[in-house]
Tab-separated table of C-alpha atoms in Angstrom:
chain	number	residue	atom	x	y	z
Q	1	MET	CA	-26.541	7.852	-49.240
Q	2	LEU	CA	-23.726	10.199	-47.995
Q	3	SER	CA	-21.365	9.037	-44.999
Q	4	LEU	CA	-20.423	11.427	-42.325
Q	5	LEU	CA	-17.458	10.846	-39.619
Q	6	LEU	CA	-18.840	12.028	-36.190
Q	7	ALA	CA	-15.951	12.757	-33.637
Q	8	SER	CA	-16.133	13.033	-29.970
Q	9	LEU	CA	-13.848	13.696	-27.041
Q	10	PHE	CA	-13.036	10.496	-24.695
Q	11	THR	CA	-11.261	11.252	-21.538
Q	12	LEU	CA	-9.879	8.314	-19.082
Q	13	VAL	CA	-8.162	9.243	-15.713
Q	14	GLU	CA	-6.204	6.963	-13.543
Q	15	LEU	CA	-5.615	7.917	-9.847
Q	16	ASN	CA	-4.333	6.066	-6.831
Q	17	CYS	CA	-6.707	7.718	-4.007
Q	18	GLU	CA	-4.008	6.972	-1.477
Q	19	ASN	CA	-6.164	5.329	1.431
Q	20	LEU	CA	-9.661	6.302	0.530
Q	21	PHE	CA	-11.228	4.733	3.736
Q	22	ASP	CA	-14.218	5.313	5.529
Q	23	TYR	CA	-13.941	5.781	9.549
Q	24	SER	CA	-15.752	2.557	10.327
Q	25	HIS	CA	-14.137	-0.940	11.072
Q	26	ASP	CA	-14.501	-3.568	8.335
Q	27	GLU	CA	-14.703	-6.634	10.170
Q	28	GLY	CA	-11.650	-9.184	9.430
Q	29	LYS	CA	-9.856	-6.130	7.499
Q	30	ASN	CA	-6.522	-4.553	9.116
Q	31	ASP	CA	-7.987	-0.871	8.755
Q	32	HIS	CA	-7.694	0.215	12.426
Q	33	GLU	CA	-5.070	2.797	11.144
Q	34	TYR	CA	-7.938	4.882	9.648
Q	35	LEU	CA	-10.525	4.973	12.354
Q	36	PRO	CA	-11.265	7.919	14.915
Q	37	ALA	CA	-9.216	6.241	17.803
Q	38	SER	CA	-6.431	5.603	15.614
Q	39	VAL	CA	-2.960	7.574	15.874
Q	40	ARG	CA	-4.169	9.390	12.595
Q	41	LYS	CA	-7.596	10.587	14.194
Q	42	TRP	CA	-9.454	9.591	11.073
Q	43	ASP	CA	-12.855	10.770	11.828
Q	44	ARG	CA	-16.011	12.010	10.187
Q	45	GLN	CA	-14.444	15.345	9.374
Q	46	ARG	CA	-11.467	14.206	7.960
Q	47	TYR	CA	-13.400	11.520	5.590
Q	48	TRP	CA	-15.357	13.980	4.252
Q	49	ARG	CA	-12.707	16.570	3.309
Q	50	LYS	CA	-10.965	13.723	1.602
Q	51	ILE	CA	-14.212	12.731	-0.385
Q	52	ASP	CA	-14.877	15.984	-1.379
Q	53	ASN	CA	-10.746	16.481	-2.262
Q	54	ILE	CA	-10.674	13.623	-4.531
Q	55	ALA	CA	-14.029	14.849	-6.362
Q	56	GLN	CA	-12.488	18.172	-6.717
Q	57	GLU	CA	-9.434	16.451	-8.319
Q	58	LEU	CA	-11.283	14.181	-10.529
Q	59	ILE	CA	-13.248	17.335	-11.638
Q	60	SER	CA	-10.154	19.158	-12.493
Q	61	CYS	CA	-9.085	16.663	-14.860
Q	62	GLY	CA	-11.523	17.541	-17.270
Q	63	GLY	CA	-9.510	20.731	-18.243
Q	64	GLU	CA	-10.076	24.530	-18.007
Q	65	GLY	CA	-12.469	27.166	-19.414
Q	66	SER	CA	-14.743	26.425	-22.282
Q	67	ASN	CA	-12.986	23.221	-23.266
Q	68	TRP	CA	-13.605	21.639	-19.493
Q	69	THR	CA	-15.830	18.702	-19.599
Q	70	LEU	CA	-16.164	15.558	-17.091
Q	71	PRO	CA	-13.948	12.530	-17.668
Q	72	ASP	CA	-15.667	9.763	-19.456
Q	73	MET	CA	-14.046	7.145	-17.397
Q	74	VAL	CA	-11.922	6.914	-14.334
Q	75	VAL	CA	-9.899	4.160	-12.886
Q	76	LEU	CA	-9.280	4.242	-9.185
Q	77	THR	CA	-7.177	1.947	-6.856
Q	78	GLU	CA	-6.985	2.472	-2.915
Q	79	VAL	CA	-10.630	2.606	-2.174
Q	80	GLU	CA	-11.911	0.692	0.556
Q	81	ASN	CA	-15.456	-0.404	-0.154
Q	82	ASP	CA	-18.849	0.424	-1.586
Q	83	SER	CA	-19.805	3.015	0.970
Q	84	VAL	CA	-16.555	5.134	-0.060
Q	85	MET	CA	-17.559	4.731	-3.957
Q	86	HIS	CA	-21.346	5.967	-3.052
Q	87	ASP	CA	-20.229	8.832	-1.250
Q	88	LEU	CA	-17.677	9.792	-3.736
Q	89	LEU	CA	-20.170	9.763	-6.466
Q	90	HIS	CA	-23.374	10.603	-4.909
Q	91	ARG	CA	-22.564	12.886	-1.879
Q	92	SER	CA	-19.684	15.148	-3.284
Q	93	PRO	CA	-19.288	17.636	-5.976
Q	94	LEU	CA	-19.679	14.566	-8.364
Q	95	ARG	CA	-23.324	13.866	-7.150
Q	96	ASN	CA	-24.813	15.588	-10.556
Q	97	ALA	CA	-22.277	13.944	-13.134
Q	98	GLY	CA	-24.579	10.810	-13.151
Q	99	TYR	CA	-21.343	8.421	-12.886
Q	100	GLU	CA	-21.964	4.653	-12.524
Q	101	TYR	CA	-19.149	2.085	-11.045
Q	102	VAL	CA	-17.937	-1.314	-10.474
Q	103	MET	CA	-15.549	-2.375	-7.829
Q	104	THR	CA	-13.881	-5.330	-6.571
Q	105	ALA	CA	-14.205	-7.031	-3.130
Q	106	SER	CA	-10.768	-8.671	-2.829
Q	107	ASP	CA	-9.063	-10.491	-0.048
Q	108	ASP	CA	-6.460	-7.784	0.568
Q	109	GLU	CA	-5.504	-7.438	3.923
Q	110	ARG	CA	-5.813	-3.879	4.376
Q	111	GLY	CA	-9.464	-3.938	2.709
Q	112	ILE	CA	-8.527	-2.012	-0.240
Q	113	ASP	CA	-9.693	-2.366	-3.625
Q	114	VAL	CA	-10.188	-1.015	-7.222
Q	115	ALA	CA	-12.941	0.479	-9.009
Q	116	LEU	CA	-14.060	1.448	-12.355
Q	117	VAL	CA	-16.284	4.790	-12.811
Q	118	TRP	CA	-17.706	5.817	-16.316
Q	119	SER	CA	-20.591	8.058	-17.757
Q	120	PRO	CA	-23.442	6.212	-19.197
Q	121	PHE	CA	-23.311	8.765	-21.874
Q	122	SER	CA	-19.838	7.693	-22.879
Q	123	PHE	CA	-19.807	3.994	-22.085
Q	124	ARG	CA	-22.270	1.060	-21.832
Q	125	MET	CA	-21.354	-1.576	-19.566
Q	126	LEU	CA	-22.016	-5.315	-20.870
Q	127	ARG	CA	-20.180	-7.519	-18.515
Q	128	HIS	CA	-17.467	-7.433	-15.662
Q	129	TRP	CA	-15.948	-9.607	-13.127
Q	130	PRO	CA	-12.911	-9.850	-10.756
Q	131	LEU	CA	-9.660	-11.679	-11.557
Q	132	ARG	CA	-8.245	-13.149	-8.717
Q	133	VAL	CA	-4.334	-13.743	-8.592
Q	134	GLU	CA	-3.017	-16.709	-6.411
Q	135	PRO	CA	-0.311	-15.310	-4.080
Q	136	PRO	CA	2.981	-17.107	-3.808
Q	137	PRO	CA	3.635	-19.398	-0.593
Q	138	GLY	CA	3.916	-16.940	2.426
Q	139	ARG	CA	2.390	-13.896	0.886
Q	140	HIS	CA	-1.008	-12.037	1.925
Q	141	ALA	CA	-3.732	-11.704	-0.929
Q	142	THR	CA	-3.398	-9.120	-3.336
Q	143	ARG	CA	-6.070	-6.743	-4.867
Q	144	ASP	CA	-8.192	-8.439	-7.341
Q	145	ILE	CA	-8.006	-7.284	-10.992
Q	146	LEU	CA	-11.294	-5.668	-12.515
Q	147	TYR	CA	-12.131	-6.550	-15.845
Q	148	ALA	CA	-14.915	-4.920	-17.622
Q	149	CYS	CA	-16.156	-4.968	-21.058
Q	150	GLY	CA	-18.591	-2.332	-22.603
Q	151	ILE	CA	-19.355	-0.200	-25.895
Q	152	THR	CA	-18.149	3.256	-26.406
Q	153	GLY	CA	-19.846	6.352	-27.694
Q	154	ASN	CA	-18.433	5.533	-31.245
Q	155	ALA	CA	-19.754	2.071	-31.004
Q	156	ASP	CA	-16.568	0.056	-30.412
Q	157	THR	CA	-16.104	-2.445	-28.033
Q	158	LEU	CA	-13.855	-1.500	-25.056
Q	159	HIS	CA	-12.117	-4.179	-22.468
Q	160	VAL	CA	-10.774	-2.447	-19.464
Q	161	LEU	CA	-8.457	-4.041	-16.870
Q	162	VAL	CA	-7.912	-2.151	-13.661
Q	163	VAL	CA	-4.833	-3.091	-11.730
Q	164	HIS	CA	-3.317	-2.383	-8.127
Q	165	ALA	CA	-0.168	-4.539	-7.782
Q	166	PRO	CA	1.415	-5.879	-4.901
Q	167	SER	CA	3.621	-3.069	-3.158
Q	168	ARG	CA	7.360	-3.196	-2.664
Q	169	VAL	CA	7.127	-3.232	1.229
Q	170	ASP	CA	9.553	-6.268	1.672
Q	171	GLY	CA	11.642	-5.217	-0.932
Q	172	GLU	CA	11.575	-4.781	-4.684
Q	173	ARG	CA	13.633	-8.064	-5.520
Q	174	ALA	CA	11.449	-10.097	-2.904
Q	175	THR	CA	8.110	-8.914	-4.125
Q	176	ARG	CA	8.946	-8.881	-7.967
Q	177	PRO	CA	7.646	-12.531	-8.350
Q	178	TYR	CA	4.409	-11.548	-7.079
Q	179	ARG	CA	3.885	-8.204	-9.505
Q	180	MET	CA	4.827	-10.836	-12.405
Q	181	ARG	CA	1.817	-13.027	-11.300
Q	182	VAL	CA	-0.359	-9.966	-11.824
Q	183	ALA	CA	1.129	-9.227	-15.153
Q	184	GLN	CA	1.033	-12.823	-16.190
Q	185	ARG	CA	-2.803	-12.981	-15.117
Q	186	ILE	CA	-3.508	-9.726	-17.151
Q	187	GLY	CA	-1.827	-11.342	-20.074
Q	188	GLN	CA	-4.149	-14.538	-19.732
Q	189	ALA	CA	-7.098	-12.286	-19.668
Q	190	ILE	CA	-5.673	-10.555	-22.818
Q	191	ASP	CA	-5.274	-13.638	-24.985
Q	192	SER	CA	-8.735	-14.429	-23.977
Q	193	ILE	CA	-9.888	-11.196	-25.344
Q	194	ARG	CA	-7.980	-11.461	-28.528
Q	195	LEU	CA	-9.203	-15.012	-29.153
Q	196	ALA	CA	-13.019	-14.015	-28.708
Q	197	GLY	CA	-13.008	-11.234	-31.122
Q	198	THR	CA	-11.840	-7.627	-31.818
Q	199	GLY	CA	-11.882	-4.710	-29.718
Q	200	HIS	CA	-9.716	-2.088	-27.983
Q	201	ILE	CA	-7.904	-2.968	-24.640
Q	202	ILE	CA	-6.834	-0.421	-21.675
Q	203	VAL	CA	-4.803	-1.765	-18.716
Q	204	ALA	CA	-4.459	1.115	-16.058
Q	205	GLY	CA	-3.711	1.627	-12.667
Q	206	ASP	CA	-0.773	1.342	-9.829
Q	207	PHE	CA	1.492	-1.389	-11.101
Q	208	ASN	CA	4.081	-0.675	-8.220
Q	209	ASP	CA	6.573	-1.100	-10.973
Q	210	TYR	CA	8.377	1.475	-13.443
Q	211	ALA	CA	7.814	1.216	-17.218
Q	212	THR	CA	11.379	-0.688	-17.446
Q	213	ASP	CA	10.504	-3.255	-14.965
Q	214	SER	CA	9.917	-6.798	-15.672
Q	215	ALA	CA	6.064	-6.905	-15.273
Q	216	LEU	CA	5.552	-3.610	-17.353
Q	217	THR	CA	8.231	-5.386	-20.016
Q	218	TYR	CA	6.225	-8.525	-20.342
Q	219	LEU	CA	2.947	-6.784	-20.798
Q	220	CYS	CA	4.630	-4.223	-23.755
Q	221	GLN	CA	6.527	-6.840	-25.318
Q	222	LYS	CA	5.058	-10.084	-24.765
Q	223	MET	CA	1.205	-8.928	-24.807
Q	224	ARG	CA	1.806	-6.120	-27.419
Q	225	LEU	CA	0.652	-3.159	-25.461
Q	226	THR	CA	2.078	0.304	-25.644
Q	227	ASN	CA	2.323	2.306	-22.409
Q	228	ILE	CA	1.136	5.681	-23.528
Q	229	SER	CA	2.224	7.090	-20.241
Q	230	SER	CA	5.562	6.216	-19.762
Q	231	GLN	CA	6.730	9.565	-21.205
Q	232	SER	CA	4.094	11.508	-19.540
Q	233	LYS	CA	4.797	14.930	-17.881
Q	234	GLY	CA	2.540	17.661	-16.013
Q	235	HIS	CA	2.798	21.536	-16.625
Q	236	GLN	CA	3.644	22.511	-13.022
Q	237	GLY	CA	6.911	20.453	-12.345
Q	238	ALA	CA	5.647	17.304	-12.139
Q	239	ARG	CA	7.965	14.495	-13.917
Q	240	GLY	CA	6.047	11.208	-12.797
Q	241	THR	CA	2.979	10.420	-10.792
Q	242	TYR	CA	4.868	9.757	-7.364
Q	243	LYS	CA	7.875	11.370	-5.689
Q	244	HIS	CA	10.165	9.494	-3.435
Q	245	GLN	CA	13.250	10.835	-1.525
Q	246	GLY	CA	13.202	13.913	-4.239
Q	247	ARG	CA	12.777	11.813	-7.134
Q	248	TRP	CA	10.012	12.008	-9.745
Q	249	ARG	CA	8.919	8.330	-10.822
Q	250	SER	CA	5.739	6.873	-12.368
Q	251	ILE	CA	4.319	3.526	-10.769
Q	252	ASP	CA	0.820	4.148	-12.280
Q	253	HIS	CA	0.588	3.456	-16.155
Q	254	ILE	CA	-1.894	3.467	-18.584
Q	255	LEU	CA	-1.295	0.557	-21.335
Q	256	VAL	CA	-3.347	0.061	-24.757
Q	257	SER	CA	-3.775	-2.192	-27.647
Q	258	ASP	CA	-2.544	-0.774	-30.809
Q	259	SER	CA	-5.930	-0.263	-32.136
Q	260	LEU	CA	-6.026	2.986	-29.516
Q	261	LEU	CA	-3.016	4.491	-30.693
Q	262	PRO	CA	-4.309	6.453	-34.001
Q	263	MET	CA	-6.998	7.921	-31.948
Q	264	LEU	CA	-4.876	9.086	-29.306
Q	265	ILE	CA	-4.517	12.927	-28.660
Q	266	ASP	CA	-2.404	12.994	-25.691
Q	267	CYS	CA	-1.415	11.333	-22.099
Q	268	ARG	CA	-0.241	13.636	-19.513
Q	269	ILE	CA	0.222	13.936	-15.800
Q	270	HIS	CA	-2.413	16.133	-14.081
Q	271	ASP	CA	-0.364	18.436	-11.737
Q	272	ALA	CA	-2.830	21.401	-11.065
Q	273	ALA	CA	-1.282	23.744	-8.640
Q	274	PHE	CA	-3.677	22.857	-6.072
Q	275	LEU	CA	-2.311	19.234	-5.874
Q	276	LEU	CA	1.094	20.306	-5.158
Q	277	GLU	CA	3.211	21.887	-2.411
Q	278	GLU	CA	6.638	22.930	-1.979
Q	279	ASP	CA	9.224	20.259	-1.350
Q	280	GLU	CA	10.973	21.798	1.606
Q	281	LYS	CA	13.447	18.920	1.839
Q	282	TYR	CA	14.560	17.960	-1.663
Q	283	GLY	CA	13.383	21.313	-3.759
Q	284	GLY	CA	10.743	21.841	-6.332
Q	285	VAL	CA	7.401	20.535	-5.667
Q	286	GLN	CA	5.646	17.267	-4.595
Q	287	PRO	CA	2.106	15.915	-4.590
Q	288	ARG	CA	0.116	17.524	-1.544
Q	289	ARG	CA	-0.777	14.069	0.448
Q	290	THR	CA	-3.283	13.557	3.107
Q	291	TYR	CA	-0.606	12.815	5.385
Q	292	VAL	CA	2.927	13.265	6.032
Q	293	GLY	CA	4.128	10.508	8.153
Q	294	ARG	CA	1.198	10.861	10.744
Q	295	ARG	CA	1.141	14.510	10.425
Q	296	TYR	CA	-2.266	15.249	8.872
Q	297	GLN	CA	-2.313	18.141	6.160
Q	298	ARG	CA	-5.724	18.045	4.502
Q	299	GLY	CA	-4.135	16.943	0.990
Q	300	TYR	CA	-5.316	15.118	-1.786
Q	301	SER	CA	-2.921	12.016	-2.678
Q	302	ASP	CA	0.512	11.043	-2.780
Q	303	HIS	CA	0.067	10.157	-6.351
Q	304	LEU	CA	-1.019	12.610	-9.305
Q	305	PRO	CA	-3.537	11.503	-11.765
Q	306	ILE	CA	-2.809	10.512	-15.362
Q	307	VAL	CA	-5.116	12.125	-18.131
Q	308	ALA	CA	-5.385	10.254	-21.398
Q	309	ARG	CA	-7.513	11.625	-24.380
Q	310	TRP	CA	-8.876	9.994	-27.365
Q	311	GLN	CA	-10.783	11.266	-30.409
Q	312	TRP	CA	-13.452	8.777	-31.097
Q	313	THR	CA	-14.769	8.808	-34.797
Q	314	ARG	CA	-17.763	6.753	-36.037
Q	315	GLU	CA	-19.483	6.975	-39.653
Q	316	LYS	CA	-22.974	7.922	-39.870
Q	317	SER	CA	-25.146	7.432	-43.153
Q	318	THR	CA	-27.446	10.239	-44.213
Q	319	LYS	CA	-29.693	10.388	-47.047
Q	320	ASN	CA	-28.478	12.085	-50.360
Q	321	PRO	CA	-29.979	15.579	-50.563
Q	322	GLN	CA	-32.569	16.164	-53.138
């Protein structure tokens, strides 16, 4: 028998969609800002333009020219519900991609959740469930962490955790303990994964923290993960996934287990020219977002995607030639 090493590319995209809401009210959720009668005038036309924009953005993450390929897996944050995900994957330019998805249905006050999208040709889902994070006293519920486990194209087990940690809206110091609770809940899940056996681990999403903050430090040092996105840059001027007051920073991250490092090709910020606009106040460029304040400008998101690529390899046995 002869053994052949077969190689295949695996591409993961992480993106905060910036308020991918539909234009109907979800009972019990504070989504009034994204309704037709709101100050944002969020109606059918604006919704479908947003759906098409996000689809176009994800398609562009697959590269250019003859090397282009659809991403194998996509981590999405700030998506409202199943209706939005159905429209994105089945009624947009992505409708022929054959993508499947799972998402959370958490108790977030605004009704936003996280989702995992994958190609069934690259990943076979085995199981998935939400991981709830108990809020500190006086705090609203945050987004659930989404856990998923499946088999990749090279027959390896892959565990994925999708996270959208609490924001800093009440101040970084005041909200830091809440984000640490999220990190510790992720740590508990990783401990369980490692106790149960082998497999690669990816933790990705919007952490609302920078690479040197305590939650990320805990996951990298205590849980032995590597932040492969910490030094990622774009090719069109982006130096982070998010720009605030003229400064590029990254609060979106992709963390992986050591087993995924030898196969990693690269990890970059996808800053295609159509996702950017001139930063008239501070200079340079910035993400072309859907709204600036209350001014609608037909954009994409206030976050840029992160794109990570791996070269999967697997061994295949063949008969010796006679």
